[in-house]
Amino acid sequence: MRNMKDEICEFINYLHNVKKASHNTEISYERDLKKMANYLESQGVTAIEQVNATNLNSYMLYLEREQLSPATVSRSVAAIRAFFQFETQNGRVKPDPSIGLTPPKVERKIPEILSVQEVDLLMRQPDEKTPKGIRDKAMLELLYATGIRVSELIHLKVTEINLQMGYIACHEGSKDRVVPFGSAARKALERYVKESRSVMLGARESEYLFVNCSGTPMSRQGFWKILKNYAKAAGITADITPHTLRHSFAAHLLQNGADLKSVQEMLGHSDISTTQMYLNVGVYKIRDVYNRAHPRK
């Protein structure tokens, strides 16, 4: 009998070394699979060979009772399917007990989009008389200029940015892409590199472009707090997250005539239908205003 948690560790190693999955995928899959393993162990199922379709359906019901969101349950289903497909291909289970699992329907929410005026207000908030403010301005400008994910922003290395040509190289799992940026981001980045970064590093060295006040790499939580504070200072009432700037980047490009394929490549979307939702943002906002305001809606 093969211990399930040992099998999960081997699968995560496979994702990392063979599939070259993104760091976020590895973390979320490992978390979801260990949660499944803990549940199955509580039901007396500890070996991978013991798992059957009934066990997995029971786990799905358990997740529903936990009142998890459809998106969270769907992610768990994806992790479980990938895991048991790996186990089946390696001859450890037969037949695949996850074949019948179906994820719940996930309603695609309209992404929160800032107006161009709100973006401009946000960019004015950092105090550019301080090293921290200069760094924050550079991070905000680059995030909006490129639409990269916050994980890509904080893991961006000095060697992956070309200030002279105006582009960054992103490496997400096995996918590489080059994203250009404009003069506003270039100006902010040049100032950060020349005036601020060495001050924040002190005597330390770092391969990462953005560092915090103690000279260590910026964290997701650290950047999230920075963004929240600047949004509040700018009077932005939307529940802004780092992904809001990514959404705004895509919507503003498409609204100003950019072609869908190019935006898809810059965002790193594997499926163009994911990018297409930004085409409808304006329509949805108009419909929302209509539904709230029209007396005979």
PDB file of C-alpha atoms in Angstrom:
ATOM      1  CA  MET A   1       0.000   0.000   0.000  1.00  0.00           C
ATOM      2  CA  ARG A   2       1.312   3.461  -0.943  1.00  0.00           C
ATOM      3  CA  ASN A   3       0.822   6.328   1.520  1.00  0.00           C
ATOM      4  CA  MET A   4      -1.321   9.060  -0.018  1.00  0.00           C
ATOM      5  CA  LYS A   5       0.662  12.007   1.349  1.00  0.00           C
ATOM      6  CA  ASP A   6       3.899  10.555  -0.021  1.00  0.00           C
ATOM      7  CA  GLU A   7       2.207  10.284  -3.419  1.00  0.00           C
ATOM      8  CA  ILE A   8       1.096  13.911  -3.199  1.00  0.00           C
ATOM      9  CA  CYS A   9       4.699  15.007  -2.530  1.00  0.00           C
ATOM     10  CA  GLU A  10       5.871  13.043  -5.568  1.00  0.00           C
ATOM     11  CA  PHE A  11       3.145  14.646  -7.699  1.00  0.00           C
ATOM     12  CA  ILE A  12       4.122  18.175  -6.599  1.00  0.00           C
ATOM     13  CA  ASN A  13       7.749  17.382  -7.470  1.00  0.00           C
ATOM     14  CA  TYR A  14       6.527  16.240 -10.886  1.00  0.00           C
ATOM     15  CA  LEU A  15       4.659  19.547 -11.374  1.00  0.00           C
ATOM     16  CA  HIS A  16       7.793  21.475 -10.450  1.00  0.00           C
ATOM     17  CA  ASN A  17      10.468  19.495 -12.285  1.00  0.00           C
ATOM     18  CA  VAL A  18       8.642  18.125 -15.326  1.00  0.00           C
ATOM     19  CA  LYS A  19       5.569  20.278 -15.969  1.00  0.00           C
ATOM     20  CA  LYS A  20       7.354  23.478 -14.882  1.00  0.00           C
ATOM     21  CA  ALA A  21       4.125  24.637 -13.245  1.00  0.00           C
ATOM     22  CA  SER A  22       3.931  28.096 -11.723  1.00  0.00           C
ATOM     23  CA  HIS A  23       4.775  28.544  -8.054  1.00  0.00           C
ATOM     24  CA  ASN A  24       1.172  29.544  -7.329  1.00  0.00           C
ATOM     25  CA  THR A  25      -0.157  26.367  -8.975  1.00  0.00           C
ATOM     26  CA  GLU A  26       2.195  24.192  -6.942  1.00  0.00           C
ATOM     27  CA  ILE A  27       1.166  25.836  -3.680  1.00  0.00           C
ATOM     28  CA  SER A  28      -2.581  25.708  -4.352  1.00  0.00           C
ATOM     29  CA  TYR A  29      -2.529  22.103  -5.631  1.00  0.00           C
ATOM     30  CA  GLU A  30      -0.476  20.930  -2.654  1.00  0.00           C
ATOM     31  CA  ARG A  31      -2.814  22.687  -0.226  1.00  0.00           C
ATOM     32  CA  ASP A  32      -5.958  21.279  -1.896  1.00  0.00           C
ATOM     33  CA  LEU A  33      -4.596  17.734  -2.118  1.00  0.00           C
ATOM     34  CA  LYS A  34      -3.408  17.652   1.477  1.00  0.00           C
ATOM     35  CA  LYS A  35      -6.832  18.824   2.586  1.00  0.00           C
ATOM     36  CA  MET A  36      -8.367  15.943   0.607  1.00  0.00           C
ATOM     37  CA  ALA A  37      -5.885  13.489   2.139  1.00  0.00           C
ATOM     38  CA  ASN A  38      -6.715  14.682   5.672  1.00  0.00           C
ATOM     39  CA  TYR A  39     -10.416  14.204   5.020  1.00  0.00           C
ATOM     40  CA  LEU A  40      -9.958  10.722   3.549  1.00  0.00           C
ATOM     41  CA  GLU A  41      -7.735   9.713   6.449  1.00  0.00           C
ATOM     42  CA  SER A  42     -10.504  10.754   8.834  1.00  0.00           C
ATOM     43  CA  GLN A  43     -12.701   8.296   6.912  1.00  0.00           C
ATOM     44  CA  GLY A  44     -10.149   5.495   7.292  1.00  0.00           C
ATOM     45  CA  VAL A  45      -8.638   5.822   3.794  1.00  0.00           C
ATOM     46  CA  THR A  46      -4.865   6.275   4.011  1.00  0.00           C
ATOM     47  CA  ALA A  47      -3.477   4.475   0.944  1.00  0.00           C
ATOM     48  CA  ILE A  48      -3.809   5.674  -2.629  1.00  0.00           C
ATOM     49  CA  GLU A  49      -5.045   2.239  -3.752  1.00  0.00           C
ATOM     50  CA  GLN A  50      -8.038   2.514  -1.409  1.00  0.00           C
ATOM     51  CA  VAL A  51      -9.472   5.663  -2.947  1.00  0.00           C
ATOM     52  CA  ASN A  52     -12.616   5.188  -5.032  1.00  0.00           C
ATOM     53  CA  ALA A  53     -15.223   7.400  -6.687  1.00  0.00           C
ATOM     54  CA  THR A  54     -17.516   7.188  -3.641  1.00  0.00           C
ATOM     55  CA  ASN A  55     -14.753   8.563  -1.392  1.00  0.00           C
ATOM     56  CA  LEU A  56     -14.148  11.496  -3.709  1.00  0.00           C
ATOM     57  CA  ASN A  57     -17.847  12.296  -4.102  1.00  0.00           C
ATOM     58  CA  SER A  58     -18.134  12.237  -0.309  1.00  0.00           C
ATOM     59  CA  TYR A  59     -15.287  14.745  -0.151  1.00  0.00           C
ATOM     60  CA  MET A  60     -17.082  17.000  -2.647  1.00  0.00           C
ATOM     61  CA  LEU A  61     -20.164  16.973  -0.422  1.00  0.00           C
ATOM     62  CA  TYR A  62     -17.937  17.844   2.534  1.00  0.00           C
ATOM     63  CA  LEU A  63     -16.559  20.880   0.648  1.00  0.00           C
ATOM     64  CA  GLU A  64     -20.111  22.013  -0.124  1.00  0.00           C
ATOM     65  CA  ARG A  65     -21.065  21.729   3.554  1.00  0.00           C
ATOM     66  CA  GLU A  66     -18.037  23.910   4.329  1.00  0.00           C
ATOM     67  CA  GLN A  67     -19.761  26.559   2.141  1.00  0.00           C
ATOM     68  CA  LEU A  68     -16.680  27.115   0.031  1.00  0.00           C
ATOM     69  CA  SER A  69     -17.064  29.205  -3.102  1.00  0.00           C
ATOM     70  CA  PRO A  70     -17.684  27.447  -6.435  1.00  0.00           C
ATOM     71  CA  ALA A  71     -14.307  28.772  -7.648  1.00  0.00           C
ATOM     72  CA  THR A  72     -12.509  27.177  -4.684  1.00  0.00           C
ATOM     73  CA  VAL A  73     -14.282  23.851  -5.180  1.00  0.00           C
ATOM     74  CA  SER A  74     -13.520  23.951  -8.916  1.00  0.00           C
ATOM     75  CA  ARG A  75      -9.835  24.467  -8.166  1.00  0.00           C
ATOM     76  CA  SER A  76      -9.924  21.459  -5.825  1.00  0.00           C
ATOM     77  CA  VAL A  77     -11.535  19.351  -8.543  1.00  0.00           C
ATOM     78  CA  ALA A  78      -8.805  20.391 -10.999  1.00  0.00           C
ATOM     79  CA  ALA A  79      -6.083  19.437  -8.496  1.00  0.00           C
ATOM     80  CA  ILE A  80      -7.690  16.080  -7.711  1.00  0.00           C
ATOM     81  CA  ARG A  81      -8.161  15.209 -11.388  1.00  0.00           C
ATOM     82  CA  ALA A  82      -4.563  16.081 -12.236  1.00  0.00           C
ATOM     83  CA  PHE A  83      -3.280  14.089  -9.260  1.00  0.00           C
ATOM     84  CA  PHE A  84      -5.222  10.917 -10.054  1.00  0.00           C
ATOM     85  CA  GLN A  85      -4.409  11.175 -13.753  1.00  0.00           C
ATOM     86  CA  PHE A  86      -0.733  11.175 -12.694  1.00  0.00           C
ATOM     87  CA  GLU A  87      -1.322   8.178 -10.419  1.00  0.00           C
ATOM     88  CA  THR A  88      -3.205   6.288 -13.147  1.00  0.00           C
ATOM     89  CA  GLN A  89      -0.488   6.920 -15.732  1.00  0.00           C
ATOM     90  CA  ASN A  90       2.053   5.532 -13.282  1.00  0.00           C
ATOM     91  CA  GLY A  91      -0.041   2.394 -12.714  1.00  0.00           C
ATOM     92  CA  ARG A  92      -0.785   3.063  -9.054  1.00  0.00           C
ATOM     93  CA  VAL A  93      -4.569   3.273  -9.350  1.00  0.00           C
ATOM     94  CA  LYS A  94      -6.928   1.674 -11.813  1.00  0.00           C
ATOM     95  CA  PRO A  95      -9.446   2.820 -12.853  1.00  0.00           C
ATOM     96  CA  ASP A  96      -9.099   6.561 -12.269  1.00  0.00           C
ATOM     97  CA  PRO A  97     -11.547   7.346  -9.411  1.00  0.00           C
ATOM     98  CA  SER A  98     -11.729  11.059 -10.303  1.00  0.00           C
ATOM     99  CA  ILE A  99     -13.170  10.639 -13.810  1.00  0.00           C
ATOM    100  CA  GLY A 100     -16.743  11.325 -12.689  1.00  0.00           C
ATOM    101  CA  LEU A 101     -15.941  14.458 -10.686  1.00  0.00           C
ATOM    102  CA  THR A 102     -17.625  17.553 -12.085  1.00  0.00           C
ATOM    103  CA  PRO A 103     -16.773  21.049 -10.892  1.00  0.00           C
ATOM    104  CA  PRO A 104     -19.607  23.415  -9.914  1.00  0.00           C
ATOM    105  CA  LYS A 105     -20.564  26.097 -12.387  1.00  0.00           C
ATOM    106  CA  VAL A 106     -18.592  29.246 -11.694  1.00  0.00           C
ATOM    107  CA  GLU A 107     -20.250  32.508 -12.651  1.00  0.00           C
ATOM    108  CA  ARG A 108     -17.675  34.814 -14.153  1.00  0.00           C
ATOM    109  CA  LYS A 109     -17.860  38.068 -12.208  1.00  0.00           C
ATOM    110  CA  ILE A 110     -17.418  41.391 -13.925  1.00  0.00           C
ATOM    111  CA  PRO A 111     -13.896  42.506 -13.009  1.00  0.00           C
ATOM    112  CA  GLU A 112     -13.497  45.719 -11.043  1.00  0.00           C
ATOM    113  CA  ILE A 113     -12.075  48.352 -13.389  1.00  0.00           C
ATOM    114  CA  LEU A 114     -10.666  51.722 -12.423  1.00  0.00           C
ATOM    115  CA  SER A 115     -11.332  54.716 -14.615  1.00  0.00           C
ATOM    116  CA  VAL A 116      -8.385  56.454 -16.245  1.00  0.00           C
ATOM    117  CA  GLN A 117      -8.965  59.344 -13.816  1.00  0.00           C
ATOM    118  CA  GLU A 118      -8.817  56.987 -10.823  1.00  0.00           C
ATOM    119  CA  VAL A 119      -5.578  55.449 -12.090  1.00  0.00           C
ATOM    120  CA  ASP A 120      -4.117  58.947 -12.456  1.00  0.00           C
ATOM    121  CA  LEU A 121      -5.168  59.810  -8.887  1.00  0.00           C
ATOM    122  CA  LEU A 122      -3.610  56.587  -7.587  1.00  0.00           C
ATOM    123  CA  MET A 123      -0.304  57.312  -9.309  1.00  0.00           C
ATOM    124  CA  ARG A 124      -0.123  60.741  -7.646  1.00  0.00           C
ATOM    125  CA  GLN A 125      -0.252  59.365  -4.094  1.00  0.00           C
ATOM    126  CA  PRO A 126       3.329  58.132  -3.436  1.00  0.00           C
ATOM    127  CA  ASP A 127       5.589  60.749  -1.848  1.00  0.00           C
ATOM    128  CA  GLU A 128       8.405  60.958  -4.366  1.00  0.00           C
ATOM    129  CA  LYS A 129      10.592  62.871  -1.903  1.00  0.00           C
ATOM    130  CA  THR A 130      11.306  59.566  -0.094  1.00  0.00           C
ATOM    131  CA  PRO A 131      13.030  56.359  -1.276  1.00  0.00           C
ATOM    132  CA  LYS A 132       9.899  54.362  -0.354  1.00  0.00           C
ATOM    133  CA  GLY A 133       7.624  56.691  -2.304  1.00  0.00           C
ATOM    134  CA  ILE A 134       9.901  56.514  -5.358  1.00  0.00           C
ATOM    135  CA  ARG A 135       9.822  52.697  -5.171  1.00  0.00           C
ATOM    136  CA  ASP A 136       6.041  52.607  -4.711  1.00  0.00           C
ATOM    137  CA  LYS A 137       5.518  54.903  -7.693  1.00  0.00           C
ATOM    138  CA  ALA A 138       7.685  52.608  -9.841  1.00  0.00           C
ATOM    139  CA  MET A 139       5.765  49.497  -8.758  1.00  0.00           C
ATOM    140  CA  LEU A 140       2.357  51.053  -9.411  1.00  0.00           C
ATOM    141  CA  GLU A 141       3.395  52.445 -12.796  1.00  0.00           C
ATOM    142  CA  LEU A 142       4.905  49.126 -13.898  1.00  0.00           C
ATOM    143  CA  LEU A 143       1.899  47.104 -12.755  1.00  0.00           C
ATOM    144  CA  TYR A 144      -0.519  49.297 -14.684  1.00  0.00           C
ATOM    145  CA  ALA A 145       1.810  49.674 -17.689  1.00  0.00           C
ATOM    146  CA  THR A 146       2.224  45.921 -18.196  1.00  0.00           C
ATOM    147  CA  GLY A 147      -0.757  44.203 -16.565  1.00  0.00           C
ATOM    148  CA  ILE A 148       1.530  41.639 -14.937  1.00  0.00           C
ATOM    149  CA  ARG A 149       0.377  39.637 -11.926  1.00  0.00           C
ATOM    150  CA  VAL A 150       1.508  40.762  -8.485  1.00  0.00           C
ATOM    151  CA  SER A 151       3.485  37.500  -8.150  1.00  0.00           C
ATOM    152  CA  GLU A 152       5.365  38.424 -11.333  1.00  0.00           C
ATOM    153  CA  LEU A 153       5.950  41.961 -10.063  1.00  0.00           C
ATOM    154  CA  ILE A 154       7.513  40.950  -6.742  1.00  0.00           C
ATOM    155  CA  HIS A 155       9.602  38.168  -8.321  1.00  0.00           C
ATOM    156  CA  LEU A 156      10.871  40.352 -11.173  1.00  0.00           C
ATOM    157  CA  LYS A 157      14.665  40.278 -11.310  1.00  0.00           C
ATOM    158  CA  VAL A 158      16.956  43.145 -12.222  1.00  0.00           C
ATOM    159  CA  THR A 159      18.179  41.149 -15.233  1.00  0.00           C
ATOM    160  CA  GLU A 160      14.624  40.752 -16.548  1.00  0.00           C
ATOM    161  CA  ILE A 161      13.984  44.435 -17.182  1.00  0.00           C
ATOM    162  CA  ASN A 162      15.345  46.411 -20.123  1.00  0.00           C
ATOM    163  CA  LEU A 163      15.006  50.126 -19.404  1.00  0.00           C
ATOM    164  CA  GLN A 164      16.604  51.227 -22.658  1.00  0.00           C
ATOM    165  CA  MET A 165      14.233  49.209 -24.862  1.00  0.00           C
ATOM    166  CA  GLY A 166      11.274  49.464 -22.489  1.00  0.00           C
ATOM    167  CA  TYR A 167      10.224  45.886 -21.804  1.00  0.00           C
ATOM    168  CA  ILE A 168      10.237  43.184 -19.142  1.00  0.00           C
ATOM    169  CA  ALA A 169      10.633  39.428 -19.515  1.00  0.00           C
ATOM    170  CA  CYS A 170       8.176  37.339 -17.501  1.00  0.00           C
ATOM    171  CA  HIS A 171       8.654  33.674 -16.657  1.00  0.00           C
ATOM    172  CA  GLU A 172       5.516  31.974 -15.310  1.00  0.00           C
ATOM    173  CA  GLY A 173       6.064  28.232 -15.071  1.00  0.00           C
ATOM    174  CA  SER A 174       7.052  26.993 -18.529  1.00  0.00           C
ATOM    175  CA  LYS A 175       5.627  30.086 -20.258  1.00  0.00           C
ATOM    176  CA  ASP A 176       7.814  33.047 -21.176  1.00  0.00           C
ATOM    177  CA  ARG A 177       6.567  36.337 -22.534  1.00  0.00           C
ATOM    178  CA  VAL A 178       7.894  39.829 -23.180  1.00  0.00           C
ATOM    179  CA  VAL A 179       5.736  42.812 -22.196  1.00  0.00           C
ATOM    180  CA  PRO A 180       6.501  46.416 -23.220  1.00  0.00           C
ATOM    181  CA  PHE A 181       5.991  49.479 -21.038  1.00  0.00           C
ATOM    182  CA  GLY A 182       5.731  53.172 -21.823  1.00  0.00           C
ATOM    183  CA  SER A 183       7.470  56.396 -20.859  1.00  0.00           C
ATOM    184  CA  ALA A 184       5.662  56.962 -17.548  1.00  0.00           C
ATOM    185  CA  ALA A 185       6.760  53.576 -16.199  1.00  0.00           C
ATOM    186  CA  ARG A 186      10.261  53.977 -17.660  1.00  0.00           C
ATOM    187  CA  LYS A 187      10.712  57.355 -15.933  1.00  0.00           C
ATOM    188  CA  ALA A 188       9.526  55.974 -12.581  1.00  0.00           C
ATOM    189  CA  LEU A 189      11.716  52.873 -12.889  1.00  0.00           C
ATOM    190  CA  GLU A 190      14.830  54.826 -13.876  1.00  0.00           C
ATOM    191  CA  ARG A 191      14.424  57.058 -10.859  1.00  0.00           C
ATOM    192  CA  TYR A 192      13.909  54.074  -8.545  1.00  0.00           C
ATOM    193  CA  VAL A 193      16.995  52.279  -9.856  1.00  0.00           C
ATOM    194  CA  LYS A 194      19.195  55.406  -9.704  1.00  0.00           C
ATOM    195  CA  GLU A 195      18.016  57.022  -6.478  1.00  0.00           C
ATOM    196  CA  SER A 196      16.072  54.638  -4.279  1.00  0.00           C
ATOM    197  CA  ARG A 197      16.955  50.966  -4.645  1.00  0.00           C
ATOM    198  CA  SER A 198      20.528  51.216  -3.324  1.00  0.00           C
ATOM    199  CA  VAL A 199      19.295  53.205  -0.312  1.00  0.00           C
ATOM    200  CA  MET A 200      16.741  50.518   0.535  1.00  0.00           C
ATOM    201  CA  LEU A 201      19.258  47.719   0.044  1.00  0.00           C
ATOM    202  CA  GLY A 202      21.915  49.319   2.196  1.00  0.00           C
ATOM    203  CA  ALA A 203      24.867  46.916   2.359  1.00  0.00           C
ATOM    204  CA  ARG A 204      22.791  44.012   1.054  1.00  0.00           C
ATOM    205  CA  GLU A 205      22.589  42.633  -2.471  1.00  0.00           C
ATOM    206  CA  SER A 206      19.494  41.237  -4.187  1.00  0.00           C
ATOM    207  CA  GLU A 207      18.673  39.822  -7.594  1.00  0.00           C
ATOM    208  CA  TYR A 208      15.097  41.084  -7.232  1.00  0.00           C
ATOM    209  CA  LEU A 209      14.180  44.503  -8.598  1.00  0.00           C
ATOM    210  CA  PHE A 210      11.816  45.572  -5.829  1.00  0.00           C
ATOM    211  CA  VAL A 211      12.857  45.360  -2.180  1.00  0.00           C
ATOM    212  CA  ASN A 212      11.285  46.553   1.055  1.00  0.00           C
ATOM    213  CA  CYS A 213      12.667  49.003   3.594  1.00  0.00           C
ATOM    214  CA  SER A 214      14.868  46.338   5.186  1.00  0.00           C
ATOM    215  CA  GLY A 215      16.418  45.395   1.843  1.00  0.00           C
ATOM    216  CA  THR A 216      14.614  42.059   1.470  1.00  0.00           C
ATOM    217  CA  PRO A 217      12.300  41.120  -1.442  1.00  0.00           C
ATOM    218  CA  MET A 218       8.830  42.662  -1.449  1.00  0.00           C
ATOM    219  CA  SER A 219       6.024  40.313  -0.353  1.00  0.00           C
ATOM    220  CA  ARG A 220       2.499  39.980  -1.771  1.00  0.00           C
ATOM    221  CA  GLN A 221       1.031  41.085   1.542  1.00  0.00           C
ATOM    222  CA  GLY A 222       3.384  44.054   1.730  1.00  0.00           C
ATOM    223  CA  PHE A 223       2.428  45.295  -1.718  1.00  0.00           C
ATOM    224  CA  TRP A 224      -1.279  44.677  -1.054  1.00  0.00           C
ATOM    225  CA  LYS A 225      -1.123  46.953   2.025  1.00  0.00           C
ATOM    226  CA  ILE A 226       0.742  49.629   0.078  1.00  0.00           C
ATOM    227  CA  LEU A 227      -1.884  49.600  -2.662  1.00  0.00           C
ATOM    228  CA  LYS A 228      -4.788  49.710  -0.187  1.00  0.00           C
ATOM    229  CA  ASN A 229      -3.325  52.732   1.588  1.00  0.00           C
ATOM    230  CA  TYR A 230      -2.781  54.660  -1.646  1.00  0.00           C
ATOM    231  CA  ALA A 231      -6.274  53.800  -2.909  1.00  0.00           C
ATOM    232  CA  LYS A 232      -7.766  55.113   0.336  1.00  0.00           C
ATOM    233  CA  ALA A 233      -5.668  58.289   0.096  1.00  0.00           C
ATOM    234  CA  ALA A 234      -6.863  58.765  -3.498  1.00  0.00           C
ATOM    235  CA  GLY A 235     -10.496  58.469  -2.407  1.00  0.00           C
ATOM    236  CA  ILE A 236     -11.071  55.339  -4.515  1.00  0.00           C
ATOM    237  CA  THR A 237     -14.097  53.551  -3.051  1.00  0.00           C
ATOM    238  CA  ALA A 238     -13.763  50.352  -5.105  1.00  0.00           C
ATOM    239  CA  ASP A 239     -12.407  47.284  -3.280  1.00  0.00           C
ATOM    240  CA  ILE A 240      -9.079  47.551  -5.035  1.00  0.00           C
ATOM    241  CA  THR A 241      -6.574  44.692  -5.214  1.00  0.00           C
ATOM    242  CA  PRO A 242      -3.346  44.282  -7.214  1.00  0.00           C
ATOM    243  CA  HIS A 243      -5.424  42.415  -9.807  1.00  0.00           C
ATOM    244  CA  THR A 244      -7.584  45.537 -10.256  1.00  0.00           C
ATOM    245  CA  LEU A 245      -4.683  47.235 -12.026  1.00  0.00           C
ATOM    246  CA  ARG A 246      -4.254  44.161 -14.237  1.00  0.00           C
ATOM    247  CA  HIS A 247      -7.961  44.279 -15.116  1.00  0.00           C
ATOM    248  CA  SER A 248      -7.768  48.036 -15.752  1.00  0.00           C
ATOM    249  CA  PHE A 249      -4.698  47.624 -17.974  1.00  0.00           C
ATOM    250  CA  ALA A 250      -6.533  45.118 -20.201  1.00  0.00           C
ATOM    251  CA  ALA A 251      -9.840  46.992 -20.337  1.00  0.00           C
ATOM    252  CA  HIS A 252      -8.211  50.347 -21.132  1.00  0.00           C
ATOM    253  CA  LEU A 253      -6.084  48.833 -23.910  1.00  0.00           C
ATOM    254  CA  LEU A 254      -9.104  47.214 -25.567  1.00  0.00           C
ATOM    255  CA  GLN A 255     -11.253  50.309 -25.147  1.00  0.00           C
ATOM    256  CA  ASN A 256      -8.567  52.289 -26.959  1.00  0.00           C
ATOM    257  CA  GLY A 257      -8.382  49.947 -29.933  1.00  0.00           C
ATOM    258  CA  ALA A 258      -5.799  47.289 -29.028  1.00  0.00           C
ATOM    259  CA  ASP A 259      -6.406  43.928 -30.698  1.00  0.00           C
ATOM    260  CA  LEU A 260      -7.548  41.029 -28.550  1.00  0.00           C
ATOM    261  CA  LYS A 261      -4.692  38.679 -29.494  1.00  0.00           C
ATOM    262  CA  SER A 262      -2.003  41.149 -28.482  1.00  0.00           C
ATOM    263  CA  VAL A 263      -3.667  41.812 -25.123  1.00  0.00           C
ATOM    264  CA  GLN A 264      -3.975  38.045 -24.573  1.00  0.00           C
ATOM    265  CA  GLU A 265      -0.233  37.629 -25.171  1.00  0.00           C
ATOM    266  CA  MET A 266       0.677  40.499 -22.847  1.00  0.00           C
ATOM    267  CA  LEU A 267      -1.521  39.108 -20.064  1.00  0.00           C
ATOM    268  CA  GLY A 268      -0.213  35.565 -20.590  1.00  0.00           C
ATOM    269  CA  HIS A 269      -3.706  34.074 -20.965  1.00  0.00           C
ATOM    270  CA  SER A 270      -3.678  30.580 -22.463  1.00  0.00           C
ATOM    271  CA  ASP A 271      -7.346  30.864 -23.491  1.00  0.00           C
ATOM    272  CA  ILE A 272      -8.487  33.920 -25.449  1.00  0.00           C
ATOM    273  CA  SER A 273     -11.994  33.622 -23.953  1.00  0.00           C
ATOM    274  CA  THR A 274     -10.483  34.772 -20.642  1.00  0.00           C
ATOM    275  CA  THR A 275      -9.294  37.954 -22.347  1.00  0.00           C
ATOM    276  CA  GLN A 276     -12.611  38.469 -24.135  1.00  0.00           C
ATOM    277  CA  MET A 277     -14.410  39.301 -20.893  1.00  0.00           C
ATOM    278  CA  TYR A 278     -12.701  42.703 -20.944  1.00  0.00           C
ATOM    279  CA  LEU A 279     -14.463  43.564 -24.190  1.00  0.00           C
ATOM    280  CA  ASN A 280     -17.791  43.469 -22.366  1.00  0.00           C
ATOM    281  CA  VAL A 281     -16.821  45.484 -19.301  1.00  0.00           C
ATOM    282  CA  GLY A 282     -18.230  48.714 -20.723  1.00  0.00           C
ATOM    283  CA  VAL A 283     -21.472  47.020 -21.721  1.00  0.00           C
ATOM    284  CA  TYR A 284     -21.878  45.450 -18.273  1.00  0.00           C
ATOM    285  CA  LYS A 285     -21.251  48.757 -16.506  1.00  0.00           C
ATOM    286  CA  ILE A 286     -23.839  50.525 -18.649  1.00  0.00           C
ATOM    287  CA  ARG A 287     -26.341  47.730 -17.962  1.00  0.00           C
ATOM    288  CA  ASP A 288     -25.639  47.939 -14.237  1.00  0.00           C
ATOM    289  CA  VAL A 289     -26.278  51.691 -14.214  1.00  0.00           C
ATOM    290  CA  TYR A 290     -29.480  51.139 -16.197  1.00  0.00           C
ATOM    291  CA  ASN A 291     -30.752  48.446 -13.838  1.00  0.00           C
ATOM    292  CA  ARG A 292     -30.111  50.603 -10.794  1.00  0.00           C
ATOM    293  CA  ALA A 293     -31.531  53.824 -12.224  1.00  0.00           C
ATOM    294  CA  HIS A 294     -34.327  53.071 -14.695  1.00  0.00           C
ATOM    295  CA  PRO A 295     -37.842  53.103 -13.123  1.00  0.00           C
ATOM    296  CA  ARG A 296     -39.120  50.380 -15.461  1.00  0.00           C
ATOM    297  CA  LYS A 297     -36.112  48.057 -15.552  1.00  0.00           C
TER     298      LYS A 297
END
